[in-house]
CSV table of C-alpha atoms in Angstrom, one decimal:
chain,number,residue,atom,x,y,z
A,20,UNK,CA,0.2,-7.2,5.3
A,21,UNK,CA,3.0,-7.9,2.8
A,22,UNK,CA,5.5,-5.8,2.2
A,23,UNK,CA,7.8,-5.2,-1.0
A,24,UNK,CA,10.7,-3.4,-1.1
A,25,UNK,CA,10.9,-2.8,-5.3
A,26,UNK,CA,13.8,-0.9,-6.5
A,27,UNK,CA,16.2,-0.5,-9.3
A,28,UNK,CA,18.7,1.4,-11.3
A,29,UNK,CA,18.2,4.9,-12.7
A,30,UNK,CA,16.2,4.1,-16.4
A,31,UNK,CA,16.0,0.2,-15.5
A,32,UNK,CA,11.9,0.5,-16.1
A,33,UNK,CA,11.2,0.9,-11.8
A,34,UNK,CA,8.4,3.0,-12.3
A,35,UNK,CA,6.3,0.8,-15.2
A,36,UNK,CA,6.9,-1.8,-12.5
A,37,UNK,CA,5.1,-0.4,-9.6
A,38,UNK,CA,2.5,0.9,-11.8
A,39,UNK,CA,1.4,-1.7,-12.9
A,40,UNK,CA,1.2,-3.8,-9.7
A,41,UNK,CA,-0.8,-0.5,-8.1
A,42,UNK,CA,-3.3,-1.6,-11.9
A,43,UNK,CA,-3.1,-5.3,-9.8
A,44,UNK,CA,-3.9,-4.0,-6.4
A,45,UNK,CA,-0.6,-3.1,-4.4
A,46,UNK,CA,-0.9,-0.6,-2.7
A,47,UNK,CA,2.4,1.6,-3.9
A,48,UNK,CA,4.4,3.6,-1.9
A,49,UNK,CA,7.3,5.6,-3.7
A,50,UNK,CA,9.7,7.3,-2.2
A,51,UNK,CA,10.3,9.9,-4.8
A,52,UNK,CA,7.3,11.4,-4.1
A,53,UNK,CA,6.6,11.6,-0.5
A,54,UNK,CA,10.2,13.3,-1.5
A,55,UNK,CA,9.3,15.5,-3.2
A,56,UNK,CA,6.1,16.2,-0.7
A,57,UNK,CA,8.6,16.3,2.1
A,58,UNK,CA,10.1,19.9,0.6
A,59,UNK,CA,7.5,21.7,-0.9
A,60,UNK,CA,7.2,25.7,0.4
A,61,UNK,CA,6.5,25.2,4.1
A,62,UNK,CA,7.7,22.5,5.2
A,63,UNK,CA,10.1,22.2,7.9
A,64,UNK,CA,11.9,19.6,5.3
A,65,UNK,CA,12.9,22.4,2.7
A,66,UNK,CA,13.8,24.9,5.5
A,67,UNK,CA,16.6,22.3,6.5
A,68,UNK,CA,17.4,21.4,2.8
A,69,UNK,CA,17.7,25.4,2.4
A,70,UNK,CA,19.8,25.7,5.3
A,71,UNK,CA,22.3,23.2,4.1
A,72,UNK,CA,22.2,24.5,0.8
A,73,UNK,CA,21.6,27.7,0.5
A,74,UNK,CA,18.5,30.2,-0.8
A,75,UNK,CA,20.5,30.0,-4.3
A,76,UNK,CA,18.1,26.6,-4.7
A,77,UNK,CA,14.8,27.9,-4.6
A,78,UNK,CA,13.6,29.1,-8.2
A,79,UNK,CA,11.4,32.3,-8.0
A,80,UNK,CA,8.5,30.6,-6.7
A,81,UNK,CA,10.4,29.6,-3.0
A,82,UNK,CA,9.9,26.5,-4.4
A,83,UNK,CA,13.2,24.1,-4.5
A,84,UNK,CA,15.1,23.9,-8.0
A,85,UNK,CA,15.7,20.0,-8.0
A,86,UNK,CA,17.4,20.6,-11.3
A,87,UNK,CA,19.8,23.3,-9.6
A,88,UNK,CA,20.2,21.9,-6.5
A,89,UNK,CA,20.9,17.5,-8.5
A,90,UNK,CA,24.0,19.7,-9.8
A,91,UNK,CA,25.2,20.7,-6.9
A,92,UNK,CA,24.9,16.9,-5.3
A,93,UNK,CA,25.6,14.0,-7.8
A,94,UNK,CA,28.9,15.6,-8.2
A,95,UNK,CA,29.7,15.7,-4.6
A,96,UNK,CA,29.1,12.8,-2.9
A,97,UNK,CA,29.6,14.4,0.9
A,98,UNK,CA,26.2,16.7,-0.3
A,99,UNK,CA,24.9,14.1,-1.4
A,100,UNK,CA,24.9,12.2,1.9
A,101,UNK,CA,24.4,15.9,3.9
A,102,UNK,CA,20.5,16.0,1.7
A,103,UNK,CA,19.9,12.6,1.9
A,104,UNK,CA,20.3,13.0,6.1
A,105,UNK,CA,17.5,15.8,5.6
A,106,UNK,CA,15.4,13.7,3.5
A,107,UNK,CA,15.6,10.0,3.8
A,108,UNK,CA,14.2,10.5,7.4
A,109,UNK,CA,11.2,12.4,6.6
A,110,UNK,CA,10.1,9.8,3.5
A,111,UNK,CA,10.2,7.2,6.1
A,112,UNK,CA,8.7,8.6,8.7
A,113,UNK,CA,5.7,9.3,6.6
A,114,UNK,CA,5.7,6.0,4.7
A,115,UNK,CA,5.1,4.7,8.3
A,116,UNK,CA,2.6,6.7,9.0
A,117,UNK,CA,0.9,5.0,5.0
A,118,UNK,CA,1.5,2.2,5.9
A,119,UNK,CA,0.4,1.6,9.3
A,120,UNK,CA,-3.5,3.0,8.1
A,121,UNK,CA,-3.1,0.2,5.1
A,122,UNK,CA,-5.6,-2.8,5.6
A,123,UNK,CA,-3.9,-6.4,7.2
A,124,UNK,CA,-3.9,-8.4,4.2
A,125,UNK,CA,-2.6,-5.3,1.8
A,126,UNK,CA,0.5,-6.2,-0.3
A,127,UNK,CA,2.1,-3.2,-0.1
A,128,UNK,CA,5.3,-2.4,-2.2
A,129,UNK,CA,7.5,0.5,-1.7
A,130,UNK,CA,9.6,1.9,-4.2
A,131,UNK,CA,12.0,2.7,-2.9
A,132,UNK,CA,15.0,4.0,-5.4
A,133,UNK,CA,18.1,4.0,-3.2
A,134,UNK,CA,16.8,1.2,-0.5
A,135,UNK,CA,19.9,-0.9,-1.1
A,136,UNK,CA,21.9,2.5,-0.7
A,137,UNK,CA,20.4,2.7,2.4
A,138,UNK,CA,20.5,-0.2,4.0
A,139,UNK,CA,16.5,-1.3,3.7
A,140,UNK,CA,16.8,-4.6,2.6
A,141,UNK,CA,15.8,-6.7,6.3
A,142,UNK,CA,13.0,-4.5,6.6
A,143,UNK,CA,10.6,-6.0,3.8
A,144,UNK,CA,9.4,-10.0,2.9
A,145,UNK,CA,10.6,-9.7,-0.2
A,146,UNK,CA,13.5,-6.8,-2.2
A,147,UNK,CA,12.9,-6.6,-6.2
A,148,UNK,CA,15.0,-5.3,-8.0
A,149,UNK,CA,14.3,-3.9,-11.9
A,150,UNK,CA,17.2,-4.6,-14.0
A,151,UNK,CA,18.5,-3.8,-17.6
A,152,UNK,CA,22.3,-3.7,-18.9
A,153,UNK,CA,23.8,-0.9,-18.3
A,154,UNK,CA,24.1,0.5,-21.9
A,155,UNK,CA,20.7,0.0,-22.2
A,156,UNK,CA,20.0,2.3,-19.0
A,157,UNK,CA,22.3,5.0,-20.8
A,158,UNK,CA,20.6,4.9,-23.8
A,159,UNK,CA,16.7,5.6,-22.0
A,160,UNK,CA,18.5,8.3,-20.1
A,161,UNK,CA,19.4,10.2,-23.5
A,162,UNK,CA,16.3,9.3,-25.4
A,163,UNK,CA,13.7,9.7,-22.9
A,164,UNK,CA,15.0,12.4,-20.0
A,165,UNK,CA,17.4,14.6,-22.8
A,166,UNK,CA,20.6,14.3,-21.1
A,167,UNK,CA,23.8,14.1,-22.3
A,168,UNK,CA,26.3,10.9,-21.3
A,169,UNK,CA,28.2,12.7,-18.9
A,170,UNK,CA,25.3,13.2,-16.7
A,171,UNK,CA,23.5,9.7,-16.6
A,172,UNK,CA,26.6,8.0,-15.9
A,173,UNK,CA,27.0,10.8,-13.0
A,174,UNK,CA,23.4,9.4,-11.9
A,175,UNK,CA,24.5,5.9,-12.0
A,176,UNK,CA,27.0,6.3,-10.4
A,177,UNK,CA,25.7,7.8,-7.0
A,178,UNK,CA,23.8,4.8,-6.8
A,179,UNK,CA,24.8,1.7,-5.7
A,180,UNK,CA,26.9,-1.1,-8.5
A,181,UNK,CA,24.4,-3.0,-10.0
A,182,UNK,CA,25.8,-6.2,-8.6
A,183,UNK,CA,25.5,-5.0,-5.4
A,184,UNK,CA,22.1,-4.1,-6.5
A,185,UNK,CA,20.7,-7.6,-7.7
A,186,UNK,CA,22.8,-9.5,-4.5
A,187,UNK,CA,20.5,-8.2,-2.2
A,188,UNK,CA,16.9,-8.9,-4.1
A,189,UNK,CA,15.0,-11.6,-4.1
A,190,UNK,CA,13.3,-11.5,-7.7
A,191,UNK,CA,15.4,-9.9,-10.2
A,192,UNK,CA,12.3,-8.5,-13.1
A,193,UNK,CA,14.6,-8.4,-16.4
A,194,UNK,CA,13.7,-5.3,-18.5
A,195,UNK,CA,16.3,-5.2,-21.7
A,196,UNK,CA,13.2,-6.4,-23.8
A,197,UNK,CA,10.1,-4.7,-24.7
A,198,UNK,CA,7.3,-3.2,-22.3
A,199,UNK,CA,5.1,-5.9,-23.3
A,200,UNK,CA,7.0,-8.2,-21.7
A,201,UNK,CA,8.6,-6.7,-18.5
A,202,UNK,CA,4.5,-6.6,-17.7
A,203,UNK,CA,3.6,-9.8,-18.6
A,204,UNK,CA,6.7,-10.8,-15.7
A,205,UNK,CA,4.8,-8.3,-13.4
A,206,UNK,CA,1.6,-10.7,-14.2
A,207,UNK,CA,3.0,-13.8,-14.0
A,208,UNK,CA,4.8,-12.6,-10.6
A,209,UNK,CA,1.4,-11.2,-9.2
A,210,UNK,CA,-0.1,-14.2,-8.9
A,211,UNK,CA,2.1,-17.2,-8.9
A,212,UNK,CA,4.0,-15.5,-6.1
A,213,UNK,CA,2.5,-12.1,-4.4
A,214,UNK,CA,-0.9,-12.6,-4.1
A,215,UNK,CA,-0.1,-16.5,-2.7
A,216,UNK,CA,2.1,-15.0,-0.2
A,217,UNK,CA,-0.1,-13.0,1.2
A,218,UNK,CA,-2.6,-14.8,1.5
A,219,UNK,CA,-0.1,-17.8,3.5
A,220,UNK,CA,0.7,-14.4,5.9
A,221,UNK,CA,-2.7,-13.3,6.8
A,222,UNK,CA,-3.7,-17.3,7.9
A,223,UNK,CA,-0.2,-17.6,9.3
A,224,UNK,CA,-0.2,-21.1,6.4
A,225,UNK,CA,3.8,-22.2,5.2
A,226,UNK,CA,3.7,-22.5,1.8
A,227,UNK,CA,2.6,-25.9,-0.1
A,228,UNK,CA,5.7,-28.6,-0.6
A,229,UNK,CA,4.8,-31.3,-2.6
A,230,UNK,CA,6.2,-33.4,-4.7
A,231,UNK,CA,9.0,-36.0,-3.8
A,232,UNK,CA,12.4,-35.4,-2.8
A,233,UNK,CA,14.4,-33.5,-5.8
A,234,UNK,CA,18.1,-33.3,-5.7
A,235,UNK,CA,19.6,-29.8,-7.3
A,236,UNK,CA,23.5,-29.2,-7.4
A,237,UNK,CA,25.4,-27.2,-4.7
A,238,UNK,CA,24.5,-22.9,-5.3
A,239,UNK,CA,26.7,-21.0,-4.0
A,240,UNK,CA,23.9,-18.4,-4.2
A,241,UNK,CA,22.4,-20.5,-1.5
A,242,UNK,CA,23.7,-18.9,1.2
A,243,UNK,CA,23.5,-15.6,-0.7
A,244,UNK,CA,19.7,-15.9,0.3
A,245,UNK,CA,20.2,-17.9,3.7
A,246,UNK,CA,22.2,-14.1,4.7
A,247,UNK,CA,19.1,-12.3,3.4
A,248,UNK,CA,16.5,-14.9,5.2
A,249,UNK,CA,18.8,-14.4,8.7
A,250,UNK,CA,18.5,-10.6,8.8
A,251,UNK,CA,14.9,-10.6,8.1
A,252,UNK,CA,14.8,-13.6,11.2
A,253,UNK,CA,16.7,-11.8,13.1
A,254,UNK,CA,15.0,-8.9,12.8
A,255,UNK,CA,11.6,-9.8,13.9
A,256,UNK,CA,12.8,-10.1,17.7
A,257,UNK,CA,16.4,-9.2,17.7
A,258,UNK,CA,16.4,-9.3,21.8
A,259,UNK,CA,15.1,-13.1,21.7
A,260,UNK,CA,17.1,-15.1,19.2
A,261,UNK,CA,20.7,-15.6,20.0
A,262,UNK,CA,22.3,-16.3,16.5
A,263,UNK,CA,20.4,-18.0,13.1
A,264,UNK,CA,22.8,-20.1,11.4
A,265,UNK,CA,22.7,-21.6,7.9
A,266,UNK,CA,22.2,-25.5,8.4
A,267,UNK,CA,21.9,-28.3,6.6
A,268,UNK,CA,22.8,-29.5,3.3
A,269,UNK,CA,22.4,-26.3,1.4
A,270,UNK,CA,24.9,-24.8,4.1
A,271,UNK,CA,27.3,-27.2,2.7
A,272,UNK,CA,29.4,-26.5,0.0
A,273,UNK,CA,29.6,-29.5,-3.3
A,274,UNK,CA,26.8,-31.0,-1.0
A,275,UNK,CA,23.3,-31.8,-3.6
A,276,UNK,CA,20.9,-30.4,-2.5
A,277,UNK,CA,16.6,-30.2,-1.9
A,278,UNK,CA,16.0,-26.7,-3.1
A,279,UNK,CA,15.5,-26.3,0.1
A,280,UNK,CA,17.6,-23.8,3.1
A,281,UNK,CA,17.2,-25.2,6.3
A,282,UNK,CA,18.1,-21.9,9.1
A,283,UNK,CA,18.3,-22.5,12.4
A,284,UNK,CA,17.4,-20.2,15.3
A,285,UNK,CA,18.6,-20.4,18.6
A,286,UNK,CA,17.1,-19.2,21.7
A,287,UNK,CA,17.4,-19.3,25.6
A,288,UNK,CA,14.1,-22.0,25.8
A,289,UNK,CA,11.5,-22.9,24.5
A,290,UNK,CA,8.6,-19.9,26.2
A,291,UNK,CA,10.9,-18.0,24.4
A,292,UNK,CA,10.1,-19.9,21.2
A,293,UNK,CA,6.8,-20.2,21.4
A,294,UNK,CA,6.7,-15.8,22.8
A,295,UNK,CA,8.2,-15.0,19.8
A,296,UNK,CA,6.3,-17.3,17.2
A,297,UNK,CA,3.3,-14.6,15.8
A,298,UNK,CA,6.4,-12.2,15.1
A,299,UNK,CA,8.2,-15.0,13.3
A,300,UNK,CA,5.0,-15.3,11.4
A,301,UNK,CA,4.7,-11.5,10.9
A,302,UNK,CA,7.6,-11.6,9.2
A,303,UNK,CA,6.6,-14.3,6.9
A,304,UNK,CA,7.8,-17.1,8.5
A,305,UNK,CA,4.6,-19.7,10.5
A,306,UNK,CA,4.7,-22.6,13.3
A,307,UNK,CA,4.7,-25.3,11.8
A,308,UNK,CA,1.8,-27.2,13.2
A,309,UNK,CA,2.6,-30.5,15.4
A,310,UNK,CA,6.3,-30.9,15.1
A,311,UNK,CA,7.5,-30.3,18.4
A,312,UNK,CA,11.0,-32.4,18.9
A,313,UNK,CA,13.7,-33.9,16.7
A,314,UNK,CA,14.2,-37.5,16.5
A,315,UNK,CA,16.4,-38.7,19.2
A,316,UNK,CA,20.1,-40.2,19.2
A,317,UNK,CA,21.9,-42.3,21.5
A,318,UNK,CA,24.2,-40.5,23.5
A,319,UNK,CA,20.9,-38.3,24.5
A,320,UNK,CA,18.0,-41.2,23.9
A,321,UNK,CA,15.6,-38.8,26.0
A,322,UNK,CA,13.0,-37.2,24.2
A,323,UNK,CA,12.2,-34.2,26.1
A,324,UNK,CA,15.7,-33.5,26.1
A,325,UNK,CA,15.5,-32.7,21.8
A,326,UNK,CA,12.7,-30.4,21.8
A,327,UNK,CA,12.5,-27.8,19.5
A,328,UNK,CA,10.0,-25.4,17.5
A,329,UNK,CA,9.8,-25.6,13.5
A,330,UNK,CA,8.4,-22.7,11.0
A,331,UNK,CA,8.1,-23.0,7.0
A,332,UNK,CA,8.6,-19.7,5.1
A,333,UNK,CA,4.9,-18.3,3.7
A,334,UNK,CA,6.7,-17.8,0.7
A,335,UNK,CA,5.8,-19.9,-2.0
A,336,UNK,CA,9.1,-19.1,-4.3
A,337,UNK,CA,11.4,-19.9,-1.2
A,338,UNK,CA,10.8,-23.1,0.9
A,339,UNK,CA,13.2,-22.2,4.0
A,340,UNK,CA,12.7,-24.5,7.3
A,341,UNK,CA,13.0,-22.9,10.1
A,342,UNK,CA,14.2,-25.1,13.6
A,343,UNK,CA,14.0,-23.0,16.6
A,344,UNK,CA,16.4,-24.4,19.3
A,345,UNK,CA,17.2,-23.9,22.2
A,346,UNK,CA,20.9,-23.4,22.7
A,347,UNK,CA,23.1,-25.9,23.7
A,348,UNK,CA,20.5,-28.1,23.3
A,349,UNK,CA,21.9,-31.8,21.5
A,350,UNK,CA,19.9,-31.0,18.7
A,351,UNK,CA,21.3,-27.3,18.4
A,352,UNK,CA,24.3,-29.2,18.5
A,353,UNK,CA,24.4,-31.6,16.3
A,354,UNK,CA,23.1,-29.6,13.8
A,355,UNK,CA,26.2,-27.5,13.7
A,356,UNK,CA,28.3,-30.4,13.7
A,357,UNK,CA,26.7,-32.3,11.2
A,358,UNK,CA,27.3,-29.2,8.9
A,359,UNK,CA,31.2,-28.1,9.9
A,360,UNK,CA,32.0,-32.4,9.8
A,361,UNK,CA,30.5,-32.8,6.5
A,362,UNK,CA,32.1,-29.5,5.0
A,363,UNK,CA,35.4,-30.3,6.2
A,364,UNK,CA,35.2,-34.3,5.6
A,365,UNK,CA,35.3,-35.1,2.5
A,366,UNK,CA,34.9,-38.6,2.5
A,367,UNK,CA,31.9,-37.8,4.7
A,368,UNK,CA,29.6,-36.0,2.3
A,369,UNK,CA,30.5,-38.1,-0.1
A,370,UNK,CA,29.1,-40.4,2.0
A,371,UNK,CA,26.6,-38.9,2.5
A,372,UNK,CA,26.0,-37.9,-0.7
A,373,UNK,CA,25.7,-41.4,-2.0
A,374,UNK,CA,22.6,-41.9,0.9
A,375,UNK,CA,20.9,-39.1,-0.8
A,376,UNK,CA,20.8,-40.2,-3.8
A,377,UNK,CA,19.9,-43.7,-3.4
A,378,UNK,CA,17.0,-42.4,-1.0
A,379,UNK,CA,16.0,-39.5,-3.1
A,380,UNK,CA,15.7,-42.1,-5.7
A,381,UNK,CA,13.2,-44.7,-3.8
A,382,UNK,CA,10.9,-42.1,-2.6
A,383,UNK,CA,11.5,-40.1,-6.0
A,384,UNK,CA,7.1,-40.5,-6.9
A,385,UNK,CA,5.9,-39.6,-3.1
A,386,UNK,CA,3.7,-36.8,-2.7
A,387,UNK,CA,5.4,-35.6,-0.1
A,388,UNK,CA,9.0,-35.7,1.3
A,389,UNK,CA,8.1,-36.4,4.7
A,390,UNK,CA,9.5,-40.6,3.6
A,391,UNK,CA,12.3,-39.4,2.0
A,392,UNK,CA,14.0,-37.8,6.1
A,393,UNK,CA,12.9,-40.8,7.5
A,394,UNK,CA,14.3,-42.7,5.8
A,395,UNK,CA,17.6,-40.3,6.3
A,396,UNK,CA,17.4,-41.2,10.0
A,397,UNK,CA,19.1,-44.5,10.4
A,398,UNK,CA,22.3,-43.0,8.3
A,399,UNK,CA,21.7,-40.2,11.2
A,400,UNK,CA,22.4,-42.6,14.1
A,401,UNK,CA,24.1,-45.2,12.7
A,402,UNK,CA,26.9,-43.3,10.5
A,403,UNK,CA,26.7,-39.6,11.3
A,404,UNK,CA,26.0,-39.4,14.9
A,405,UNK,CA,29.7,-41.6,15.7
A,406,UNK,CA,31.7,-40.1,12.7
A,407,UNK,CA,30.9,-36.7,13.5
A,408,UNK,CA,31.7,-37.4,17.8
A,409,UNK,CA,35.5,-39.0,16.2
A,410,UNK,CA,35.8,-35.8,14.5
A,411,UNK,CA,35.1,-33.4,17.1
A,412,UNK,CA,37.1,-35.0,19.4
A,413,UNK,CA,39.8,-35.4,17.2
A,414,UNK,CA,39.1,-31.1,15.6
A,415,UNK,CA,38.6,-29.6,18.4
A,416,UNK,CA,35.4,-28.6,17.4
A,417,UNK,CA,33.3,-26.5,20.0
A,418,UNK,CA,29.8,-25.3,19.4
A,419,UNK,CA,29.9,-21.3,19.1
A,420,UNK,CA,28.4,-19.4,22.6
A,421,UNK,CA,25.8,-17.0,22.0
A,422,UNK,CA,26.4,-14.8,24.7
A,423,UNK,CA,26.7,-11.7,23.9
A,424,UNK,CA,24.3,-12.5,20.8
A,425,UNK,CA,25.0,-12.5,17.4
A,426,UNK,CA,23.2,-13.4,14.0
A,427,UNK,CA,25.8,-16.2,12.4
A,428,UNK,CA,26.1,-17.9,9.9
A,429,UNK,CA,27.9,-20.9,8.2
A,430,UNK,CA,31.2,-22.5,10.2
A,431,UNK,CA,29.6,-21.5,13.1
A,432,UNK,CA,31.4,-24.0,15.4
A,433,UNK,CA,34.6,-23.6,16.4
A,434,UNK,CA,37.6,-25.8,14.9
A,435,UNK,CA,41.9,-24.9,15.5
A,436,UNK,CA,42.9,-22.6,13.0
A,437,UNK,CA,40.0,-21.3,11.1
A,438,UNK,CA,38.9,-18.5,11.0
A,439,UNK,CA,35.2,-17.6,12.7
A,440,UNK,CA,32.1,-15.6,11.1
């Protein structure tokens, strides 16, 4: 199934989005509704809340007096943390039971106001954030909820800052306009991304990528996107994945690239790669059939040494290549050294960029990028391979060690005088 994490600051319009997604066919799991259920009279949750905050947080009928409890916790971070420590595990347990009963082809949307605050981003195929300017949200709380401005801003302060929430988003739905505009945006998201994504996961199929190569200016956001994707991959098989590294052109600052994130997943052997393939597919990264090795380089001509597995993203909105290689293999080391060489050597970067632009122009009319990729191989063999080898000897570059297992990012090779990530 496709799992979507839906969040947004208070008064952002998240509830409107959740309601529309349910109308379109999603299975909605509402954390707020579950949070109310787990503290109903007679529940262990309510008993725990009373023990923590006293019987005065109950109304005359023995039910939780939410305004009174809210007045206590929103002004006291320690009290809020204590309340969350009681309620959040109960909410997650009940939500998990609902999801477990869902059909396998469902689009499950979990409406979680504190998704970012509770560190759940990596648990979903996509995180959707509903956003609106702070002033707009304050005005809505004043007009629609009868709050004072101090109360509204206190509620906002209790949540993650807006920039932190946006940094966790795969999709941002702007709700600064009209309800109709927001509804249209949700409909487009459903038709163009969520339903195709769900179908691709169900059929273990990589999203279509037709069309020739189009180079984009380097985007600083690529690194953040790679980090989010790496965390999801690592979570898919934490005991078998030694590391996930951001590689390829999008990992090199200042380098134009196709808008495709390349990630390298390090494993101990190819048997492990094949064993975890279904887990990666469930996480949204099915195998790309028929691609079993990299092009051998002159120093290691044996094709068997360059064996790998290739997965791609089922999400039509975010092209990703996942190269699964054995840690210590020639292809694994080449990918890391190539990235670090281009990052460290401006002349090498300029030469590669010129070659990329030349070949992208030659293959612009292609129906796929396979011809463009194949056309770059001579440059890798004749220019990159010897250049990287010379640079590695001079700089002292060494590939990383994954003995303890880690989820790595850009710059994980070692060079004298450089900080390691």
